C-alpha cells in the first residue's frame, strides 16, 4: 500500500514541484498519473522510491515510513519496488539475461536462484528466445520488456513506471501495456506516469491528474482529459 | 563468499579497464614504497650499528712521547678519580708497539724496527659508565696535564651513522610526499572508473544494492594497485639487499659493523611495505567513493 499525506516538494533551486499531495493507493491497484509537462508527475514517482525526499508531509510505502527511513536503509525499500523508465536504462554490454541477472547479483541473491529467476521473468515478458541478445540487437519494445523483466526480478509489491511507452511506437506501446496488465493481474500494484491519451482512454484505470503540483482529479476508470 | 569473489573480480576489471591511469598510479606506489623500503633498510642497519657503537663506546688518551711509565700511572689515577668513569686501562709503550706490529703484519712491521727508540706514546683507554657522557669526559681528560691528545676511535663510525640517519630522515620526508601523490593518483584512477561505470552504479542503486556493495569494487581496485605496487619493490629490494649482503660479506664497508642479516630484514620489509601498499590503495579508494559515489 502507498500513502501520501500532505506532501510538499521544493527543489533546492526553489522550484515548487509538489504542493500538498494526499493520496492512497491500495495493493493490487493500477493507477495512471497524468498531467501537463512539468506538473510534478516524475517528482511524485521519485518520492516513492526515495530518489527525492519530501520537503514536508508523510509517505508510507510497502510498510516503510519514508520520513524515518535512514539513508543506508533505502536499498531495502527499493528491493520492494520495481522501476521502469522511458529510456529503459539497460546496460549495453550485457545481454538481456545478464541485464536481469545483474539486478539480482547486486542484491546478493544466490547464483542458482538467479539462473532460475532470470528465465522465469524473461518467459513472463515473452523474451525467452532472445535472452542472449544484446540491447542493440533488440527493438525498442523488446528492450522495454527486458527492463520490465528486470523490475520484476525481485518479486516487487509495486512496479512504478515513468512514461514507459514514451519512446515506443503505438503498436509496441500496446504490447508493453498488455504486459503491465498481466503483471497487475498477478497482484502487483502498478503506478504509471503517462502522456499516452489513447492508452489511458482505452485501457481504463484509476486516473490521478496533477497540475502545478496538486491533484486536480482522481477518478476510477477515468479519462486522460487533456488535448495534447 | 560469492559476493567477495564478485567484488574482487569487478575490482580487477576496473584496474585493467583503466590501463594507463592504473599504470600511472601503480608507478607512483612503486616509487613510494621503494623509497620507503630503502629508508627502512637504512633504519634497521643504523639501529643495529648505533646499538653496537653505544655498547662499546670508549676513547683513548695519549701522553707525550717521552712520558714515563710512572707518569702514565699517575694520569690514569687522575682519570679514575673523575666522575662517570667505568674503567681505565693503561697500554704501555711496549704493549702498544706489539699491538701495532700485530695489526700491520710481518712485512710492514719491519719498518717499525728501523726506529731506535719506541716512537709510540703511552695510551690510556677510558670507558665511560654512560656512553652519552663520552664527549664531556673526553674534554675533561684532555685538560689533565701530561695528556697530549684524546681520540675517539668511533668518531668516524658515528659520523657515518649520523649521515645515514640524515639520509633516512630525508627519505621519510619524501615518503610522506610520495604517499600523498600516490593516493591522489589512485583516487583519480578510481574517479575515472566511477565515471565509466555510472550507468551500472545508477542501476545498482535503483534495484537496491547496498552502499557497501557498490563501494567495495572501487576500494578493491585501489587495494589491487597498492598490492601490486608493493610486491614489486619488495622483490627488488630483497634481491638488491641480498646481493649487497653477499658482496659485502655481511659487513658494512670496512667499518667492521655487521649488516643486519638479509633473512631478518626480508620478512619485516615485506610485511611493512605490503601493509602500506594496501593501506594507501584502500584509503585512496575510501576517500574517492566518499567524495564521488555519494551513496
Ligand atoms: N532536480 C530538479 N531540480 C530542480 N527542479 C526540478 C528538478 N526536477 C524537476 N524539477 C522541476 O519540478 C517541476 C516538476 O517536474 P517533474 O516532476 O519532472 O514534472 P513532470 O514529470 O510532470 O513533467 C518542473 O518545474 C521541473 O522543472
Ligand atoms: Mg516527467
XYZ file of C-alpha atoms and ligand atoms in Angstrom:
551
model
C 0.000 0.000 0.000
C 1.128 3.532 -0.788
C 0.003 6.536 1.204
C 0.950 10.202 0.978
C -0.306 12.785 3.457
C 0.023 16.461 2.572
C 3.315 16.004 0.718
C 5.279 19.046 -0.494
C 8.426 19.137 -2.549
C 10.585 22.159 -3.161
C 13.791 21.579 -5.135
C 16.985 23.248 -3.866
C 16.737 25.840 -6.656
C 13.392 26.967 -5.278
C 11.072 25.192 -7.759
C 7.833 24.170 -6.073
C 7.227 20.767 -7.705
C 4.531 19.386 -5.379
C 2.198 21.470 -3.230
C 0.268 19.324 -0.776
C -0.390 15.906 -2.272
C -2.561 13.410 -0.381
C -3.304 10.065 -1.946
C -3.824 6.424 -1.027
C -3.178 3.557 -3.433
C -4.265 0.070 -2.363
C -2.400 -3.118 -3.040
C -3.213 -4.517 -6.474
C -4.418 -1.214 -7.991
C -3.415 0.049 -11.431
C -3.084 3.840 -11.433
C -2.230 6.340 -14.182
C -0.627 9.634 -13.217
C -1.445 12.233 -15.907
C -0.958 15.952 -16.306
C 0.895 18.508 -18.414
C 4.649 18.558 -18.727
C 6.285 19.990 -15.600
C 3.204 19.266 -13.457
C 5.165 17.156 -10.993
C 4.489 13.564 -12.168
C 8.107 12.475 -12.162
C 8.692 14.122 -8.807
C 5.705 12.222 -7.414
C 7.263 8.976 -8.641
C 10.745 9.798 -7.385
C 9.373 10.370 -3.903
C 8.010 6.830 -3.867
C 11.362 5.121 -4.369
C 13.110 7.749 -2.282
C 15.149 9.225 -5.108
C 13.937 12.555 -3.760
C 12.976 13.452 -0.220
C 9.768 15.373 0.511
C 10.170 18.840 1.995
C 7.127 18.226 4.152
C 4.485 15.561 4.695
C 4.332 11.843 5.347
C 4.883 8.966 2.910
C 4.302 5.285 3.667
C 5.120 2.647 1.106
C 5.234 -1.144 1.447
C 5.432 -0.730 5.206
C 8.348 1.750 5.094
C 7.963 5.172 6.676
C 9.941 7.310 4.215
C 10.309 10.112 6.737
C 12.105 7.873 9.223
C 13.995 5.787 6.654
C 17.754 6.100 7.169
C 19.849 6.598 4.025
C 21.571 3.266 4.403
C 18.177 1.509 4.570
C 16.996 2.937 1.239
C 18.205 -0.171 -0.652
C 15.800 -2.311 1.332
C 12.871 -0.101 0.345
C 13.959 -0.295 -3.290
C 14.052 -4.078 -3.214
C 10.265 -3.986 -2.755
C 9.753 -1.659 -5.727
C 10.356 -2.232 -9.424
C 11.065 0.850 -11.543
C 10.732 1.262 -15.308
C 11.746 4.348 -17.277
C 11.143 5.853 -20.684
C 14.794 5.261 -21.666
C 14.921 1.602 -20.465
C 18.248 2.048 -18.642
C 19.702 -1.252 -19.861
C 23.445 -1.888 -19.722
C 24.589 -2.015 -23.371
C 27.397 -4.501 -22.815
C 25.195 -7.076 -21.117
C 22.744 -9.446 -22.792
C 19.058 -9.416 -21.907
C 19.568 -12.254 -19.433
C 22.674 -10.614 -17.955
C 20.827 -7.334 -17.523
C 18.154 -9.086 -15.490
C 20.714 -11.177 -13.579
C 22.641 -8.011 -12.746
C 19.729 -6.702 -10.687
C 19.730 -9.868 -8.601
C 23.515 -10.227 -8.326
C 23.949 -6.790 -6.821
C 21.498 -7.528 -4.021
C 23.413 -10.693 -3.211
C 20.966 -13.315 -4.484
C 22.386 -16.853 -4.736
C 23.601 -17.782 -8.259
C 21.347 -20.811 -8.578
C 18.260 -18.774 -7.746
C 19.375 -16.056 -10.167
C 19.566 -18.517 -13.099
C 16.105 -19.840 -12.365
C 14.526 -16.428 -11.765
C 16.059 -14.805 -14.875
C 14.482 -17.482 -17.058
C 11.133 -17.097 -15.290
C 10.816 -13.343 -15.733
C 12.086 -13.398 -19.307
C 9.424 -16.001 -20.094
C 6.880 -13.797 -18.370
C 7.687 -10.910 -20.742
C 7.881 -13.273 -23.734
C 11.596 -12.920 -24.463
C 12.913 -16.354 -23.507
C 14.151 -16.920 -27.075
C 16.072 -13.599 -27.108
C 17.663 -13.814 -23.720
C 21.211 -13.919 -25.110
C 20.826 -10.875 -27.333
C 22.343 -7.505 -26.559
C 20.146 -4.398 -26.238
C 21.259 -3.054 -29.641
C 20.025 -6.286 -31.243
C 16.522 -5.768 -29.779
C 13.691 -3.441 -30.830
C 12.615 -0.626 -28.522
C 9.615 -2.615 -27.349
C 11.759 -5.657 -26.645
C 14.263 -3.546 -24.728
C 11.462 -2.140 -22.608
C 10.233 -5.669 -21.928
C 13.706 -6.598 -20.716
C 13.547 -3.571 -18.417
C 10.160 -4.717 -17.156
C 11.554 -8.219 -16.593
C 14.386 -6.681 -14.590
C 11.926 -4.670 -12.494
C 10.068 -7.897 -11.706
C 13.144 -9.939 -10.848
C 12.959 -9.413 -7.111
C 9.168 -10.005 -6.847
C 8.312 -6.386 -6.027
C 4.983 -5.486 -4.433
C 4.817 -2.338 -6.573
C 6.047 -1.514 -10.077
C 6.318 2.182 -10.841
C 6.843 3.376 -14.386
C 7.646 6.875 -15.611
C 6.330 7.211 -19.179
C 7.267 3.626 -20.113
C 5.788 3.987 -23.625
C 7.196 7.451 -24.241
C 9.835 6.174 -26.690
C 7.730 3.486 -28.372
C 5.531 3.448 -31.451
C 1.779 2.907 -30.845
C 1.727 -0.788 -31.655
C 4.720 -1.636 -29.462
C 3.230 0.547 -26.744
C 0.205 -1.712 -26.668
C 2.394 -4.802 -26.308
C 4.084 -3.249 -23.305
C 0.748 -2.134 -21.827
C -0.681 -5.641 -22.146
C 2.412 -6.854 -20.307
C 1.726 -4.415 -17.458
C -1.882 -5.604 -17.405
C -0.741 -9.232 -16.984
C 1.611 -8.235 -14.178
C -1.210 -6.368 -12.479
C -3.479 -9.405 -12.897
C -0.978 -11.368 -10.814
C -1.495 -8.912 -7.953
C 1.345 -6.394 -8.401
C 0.419 -2.751 -7.818
C 1.188 -0.536 -10.821
C 1.702 3.232 -10.753
C 2.393 4.704 -14.175
C 3.002 8.294 -15.204
C 1.980 8.660 -18.833
C 1.308 11.065 -21.658
C -0.446 8.474 -23.786
C -4.078 9.590 -24.052
C -5.118 6.718 -26.307
C -3.955 4.133 -23.826
C -5.482 5.887 -20.806
C -8.788 6.272 -22.603
C -8.861 2.681 -23.834
C -7.331 0.607 -21.047
C -9.459 2.260 -18.384
C -7.972 2.519 -14.896
C -7.891 4.897 -11.968
C -6.563 8.274 -13.194
C -4.846 10.815 -10.930
C -4.315 14.161 -12.655
C -1.645 16.503 -11.309
C -1.339 20.156 -12.287
C 1.143 22.591 -10.768
C 1.963 20.112 -8.063
C -1.557 19.472 -6.814
C -4.028 16.669 -7.535
C -6.854 18.200 -9.553
C -8.716 14.983 -10.337
C -8.772 11.406 -9.039
C -11.280 9.076 -10.751
C -11.833 5.344 -11.006
C -11.930 4.303 -14.686
C -11.129 7.895 -15.600
C -10.148 9.617 -18.833
C -6.945 11.252 -19.936
C -8.701 14.610 -20.138
C -6.097 16.740 -21.975
C -5.938 17.659 -25.646
C -2.173 17.446 -26.321
C 31.612 -15.649 -0.399
C 30.264 -15.278 -3.954
C 29.840 -11.644 -3.024
C 33.538 -11.184 -2.260
C 34.563 -13.082 -5.360
C 32.391 -10.701 -7.316
C 33.898 -7.618 -5.660
C 37.430 -8.822 -6.390
C 36.524 -9.741 -9.969
C 34.965 -6.321 -10.546
C 37.942 -4.639 -8.858
C 40.340 -6.441 -11.225
C 38.214 -5.468 -14.209
C 38.380 -1.840 -13.090
C 42.178 -1.910 -12.901
C 42.529 -3.474 -16.354
C 39.911 -1.265 -17.956
C 41.720 1.869 -16.772
C 45.005 0.751 -18.342
C 47.171 3.837 -18.423
C 45.760 5.570 -15.393
C 46.156 2.417 -13.321
C 49.712 2.190 -14.613
C 50.482 5.760 -13.550
C 49.033 5.159 -10.096
C 50.888 1.862 -9.873
C 54.205 3.532 -10.766
C 53.675 6.130 -8.059
C 53.038 3.426 -5.476
C 56.131 1.518 -6.592
C 58.364 4.589 -6.290
C 56.847 5.488 -2.920
C 57.313 2.062 -1.443
C 60.788 1.641 -2.948
C 61.906 4.831 -1.212
C 60.173 3.757 1.974
C 61.758 0.310 1.768
C 65.194 1.803 1.177
C 64.754 4.061 4.201
C 63.650 1.091 6.263
C 66.727 -0.910 5.323
C 68.887 2.043 6.344
C 66.921 2.406 9.564
C 67.370 -1.230 10.512
C 71.106 -1.008 9.887
C 71.576 2.349 11.578
C 69.714 0.991 14.567
C 71.886 -2.082 14.843
C 75.005 -0.009 14.274
C 74.099 2.542 16.897
C 73.384 -0.273 19.345
C 76.780 -1.812 18.778
C 78.536 1.555 18.850
C 76.976 2.642 22.118
C 77.666 -0.802 23.548
C 81.452 -0.495 23.067
C 81.926 3.231 23.307
C 85.314 4.221 24.651
C 88.089 6.679 23.873
C 91.869 6.844 24.183
C 94.135 9.475 25.737
C 97.769 9.695 24.597
C 100.569 11.092 26.723
C 103.667 12.878 25.484
C 106.066 10.515 23.771
C 108.729 10.950 26.471
C 106.386 10.456 29.427
C 107.493 7.682 31.771
C 105.521 4.632 32.854
C 105.231 6.229 36.308
C 103.700 9.403 34.895
C 101.312 7.207 32.940
C 100.145 5.519 36.134
C 99.658 8.956 37.737
C 97.474 10.243 34.901
C 95.497 7.014 34.989
C 94.844 7.595 38.709
C 93.593 11.113 38.000
C 91.269 9.820 35.299
C 89.897 7.123 37.611
C 89.029 9.886 40.059
C 86.819 11.666 37.519
C 83.055 11.119 37.955
C 81.369 8.723 35.477
C 84.400 6.638 34.563
C 83.727 2.929 34.248
C 87.200 1.596 33.550
C 90.710 2.801 32.733
C 93.327 0.677 31.030
C 96.944 1.723 30.532
C 98.668 0.445 27.394
C 102.431 0.805 27.849
C 104.750 1.879 25.051
C 105.801 -1.736 24.659
C 102.331 -3.174 24.576
C 101.359 -0.502 22.069
C 104.252 -1.491 19.832
C 103.400 -5.201 19.949
C 99.783 -4.388 19.155
C 100.745 -2.241 16.194
C 103.080 -4.932 14.840
C 100.307 -7.452 15.045
C 97.975 -5.141 13.176
C 100.468 -4.234 10.449
C 101.576 -7.784 9.748
C 105.024 -9.330 9.153
C 106.377 -7.214 6.300
C 105.331 -3.772 7.406
C 106.357 -4.336 10.987
C 109.965 -4.325 9.803
C 109.528 -0.612 9.265
C 109.000 -0.212 12.971
C 112.263 -1.998 13.671
C 114.023 0.882 11.939
C 113.292 3.113 14.933
C 115.999 3.128 17.535
C 113.526 4.124 20.206
C 109.889 3.120 20.576
C 108.053 6.004 18.832
C 104.679 5.284 20.429
C 103.228 7.266 23.324
C 101.605 5.695 26.356
C 97.914 5.137 25.621
C 95.150 5.162 28.234
C 91.796 3.639 27.191
C 88.836 5.167 29.048
C 85.360 3.712 29.111
C 82.577 5.926 30.498
C 79.690 4.490 32.548
C 77.201 6.331 30.363
C 78.082 6.392 26.647
C 76.313 9.740 26.250
C 78.860 11.286 28.653
C 81.753 10.440 26.364
C 82.240 13.931 24.953
C 82.247 15.629 28.364
C 84.664 13.046 29.769
C 86.977 13.262 26.766
C 87.193 17.013 27.253
C 87.994 16.719 30.965
C 90.678 14.132 30.281
C 92.271 16.296 27.613
C 92.717 19.044 30.238
C 94.746 16.824 32.581
C 98.442 17.884 32.477
C 100.592 15.366 30.617
C 97.820 14.321 28.234
C 98.872 15.212 24.705
C 95.812 14.128 22.705
C 92.434 12.456 23.021
C 90.981 10.359 20.237
C 87.603 8.714 19.855
C 88.091 5.668 17.630
C 84.392 5.602 16.831
C 84.181 9.189 15.676
C 84.343 8.065 12.077
C 81.736 5.384 12.592
C 79.370 7.644 14.441
C 79.692 10.387 11.847
C 78.849 7.845 9.161
C 75.849 6.628 11.041
C 74.735 10.180 11.619
C 74.916 10.739 7.870
C 72.926 7.580 7.260
C 70.337 8.743 9.763
C 70.013 12.038 7.885
C 69.609 10.167 4.593
C 66.931 8.052 6.258
C 65.104 11.123 7.588
C 65.135 12.779 4.174
C 63.778 9.507 2.791
C 60.927 9.561 5.269
C 60.020 13.139 4.364
C 59.989 12.086 0.711
C 57.819 9.118 1.579
C 55.172 11.349 3.137
C 55.021 13.441 -0.039
C 55.022 10.379 -2.234
C 52.271 8.687 -0.246
C 50.070 11.726 -0.820
C 50.910 11.747 -4.540
C 50.153 8.035 -4.820
C 46.811 8.386 -3.097
C 45.950 11.287 -5.362
C 46.754 9.256 -8.485
C 44.873 6.213 -7.203
C 41.942 8.427 -6.360
C 41.969 9.903 -9.874
C 42.012 6.448 -11.412
C 39.069 5.313 -9.330
C 37.233 8.511 -10.141
C 37.623 7.641 -13.804
C 36.239 4.167 -13.157
C 33.279 5.604 -11.312
C 32.642 7.814 -14.314
C 32.869 4.870 -16.732
C 30.536 2.791 -14.608
C 27.997 5.479 -13.754
C 25.189 3.660 -15.553
C 25.839 0.463 -13.657
C 26.011 2.409 -10.414
C 22.720 4.107 -11.205
C 21.035 0.768 -11.799
C 22.599 -0.789 -8.734
C 21.112 1.995 -6.669
C 17.723 1.628 -8.344
C 17.425 -2.087 -7.721
C 18.552 -1.828 -4.106
C 22.240 -2.706 -3.907
C 23.593 -1.591 -0.542
C 26.064 1.268 -0.390
C 28.897 -1.001 0.639
C 28.120 -3.407 -2.157
C 28.540 -0.515 -4.579
C 31.672 0.804 -2.876
C 33.720 -2.354 -2.465
C 34.810 -2.915 -6.096
C 36.289 0.596 -6.163
C 38.062 0.207 -2.852
C 39.372 -3.160 -4.017
C 40.532 -1.517 -7.225
C 42.690 0.765 -5.068
C 43.915 -2.144 -2.973
C 44.931 -4.145 -6.047
C 47.021 -1.206 -7.262
C 48.504 -0.919 -3.760
C 49.236 -4.643 -3.577
C 50.950 -4.911 -6.953
C 52.714 -1.640 -6.194
C 54.186 -3.137 -3.020
C 55.124 -6.602 -4.248
C 57.386 -5.183 -6.958
C 59.570 -3.003 -4.682
C 59.676 -5.781 -2.072
C 61.076 -8.147 -4.691
C 63.584 -5.561 -5.963
C 64.797 -4.512 -2.522
C 65.097 -8.055 -1.219
C 67.091 -9.038 -4.282
C 69.240 -5.909 -4.044
C 69.933 -6.306 -0.341
C 70.809 -9.980 -0.686
C 73.363 -9.202 -3.394
C 74.799 -6.366 -1.310
C 74.953 -8.605 1.763
C 76.787 -11.337 -0.126
C 79.184 -8.893 -1.785
C 79.963 -7.078 1.449
C 80.291 -10.406 3.242
C 77.778 -9.196 5.758
C 79.900 -6.247 6.836
C 79.289 -2.545 6.336
C 82.136 -1.497 4.025
C 85.257 -1.997 6.089
C 83.854 -0.391 9.214
C 83.572 -3.729 10.929
C 79.899 -3.126 11.544
C 77.850 -6.185 10.733
C 74.919 -5.624 8.330
C 71.546 -6.801 9.548
C 71.124 -10.293 8.149
C 69.199 -10.379 4.894
C 66.769 -13.021 6.156
C 65.971 -10.878 9.182
C 65.187 -7.819 7.084
C 63.178 -9.507 4.369
C 60.120 -10.504 6.382
C 59.851 -7.185 8.212
C 60.310 -5.285 4.951
C 57.713 -7.344 3.102
C 55.130 -7.063 5.869
C 55.576 -3.309 6.265
C 55.599 -2.490 2.543
C 52.660 -4.709 1.610
C 50.614 -3.381 4.507
C 51.478 0.175 3.478
C 50.595 -0.565 -0.146
C 47.228 -1.996 0.808
C 46.517 0.898 3.157
C 47.452 3.529 0.561
C 45.228 1.837 -2.019
C 42.376 1.319 0.374
C 42.483 4.855 1.671
C 42.691 6.213 -1.878
C 39.572 4.172 -2.615
C 37.709 5.203 0.505
C 38.222 8.947 0.029
C 37.162 8.634 -3.601
C 33.936 6.727 -3.022
C 33.107 9.107 -0.191
C 33.565 12.124 -2.444
C 32.332 10.917 -5.793
C 29.990 7.983 -5.304
C 27.511 9.716 -3.000
C 25.870 6.511 -1.953
N 16.106 18.107 -9.903
C 15.332 19.196 -10.087
N 15.781 20.386 -9.659
C 15.029 21.478 -9.823
N 13.817 21.483 -10.368
C 13.319 20.316 -10.819
C 14.048 19.119 -10.696
N 13.307 18.112 -11.211
C 12.156 18.673 -11.629
N 12.155 19.993 -11.397
C 11.084 20.923 -11.676
O 9.956 20.498 -10.921
C 8.784 20.640 -11.694
C 8.112 19.301 -11.834
O 8.915 18.464 -12.619
P 8.572 16.953 -12.954
O 8.192 16.295 -11.685
O 9.710 16.384 -13.704
O 7.306 17.116 -13.883
P 6.652 16.127 -14.953
O 7.297 14.780 -14.767
O 5.220 16.159 -14.635
O 6.937 16.694 -16.293
C 9.205 21.244 -13.031
O 9.023 22.635 -12.942
C 10.654 20.896 -13.128
O 11.334 21.876 -13.882
Mg 8.383 13.546 -16.122
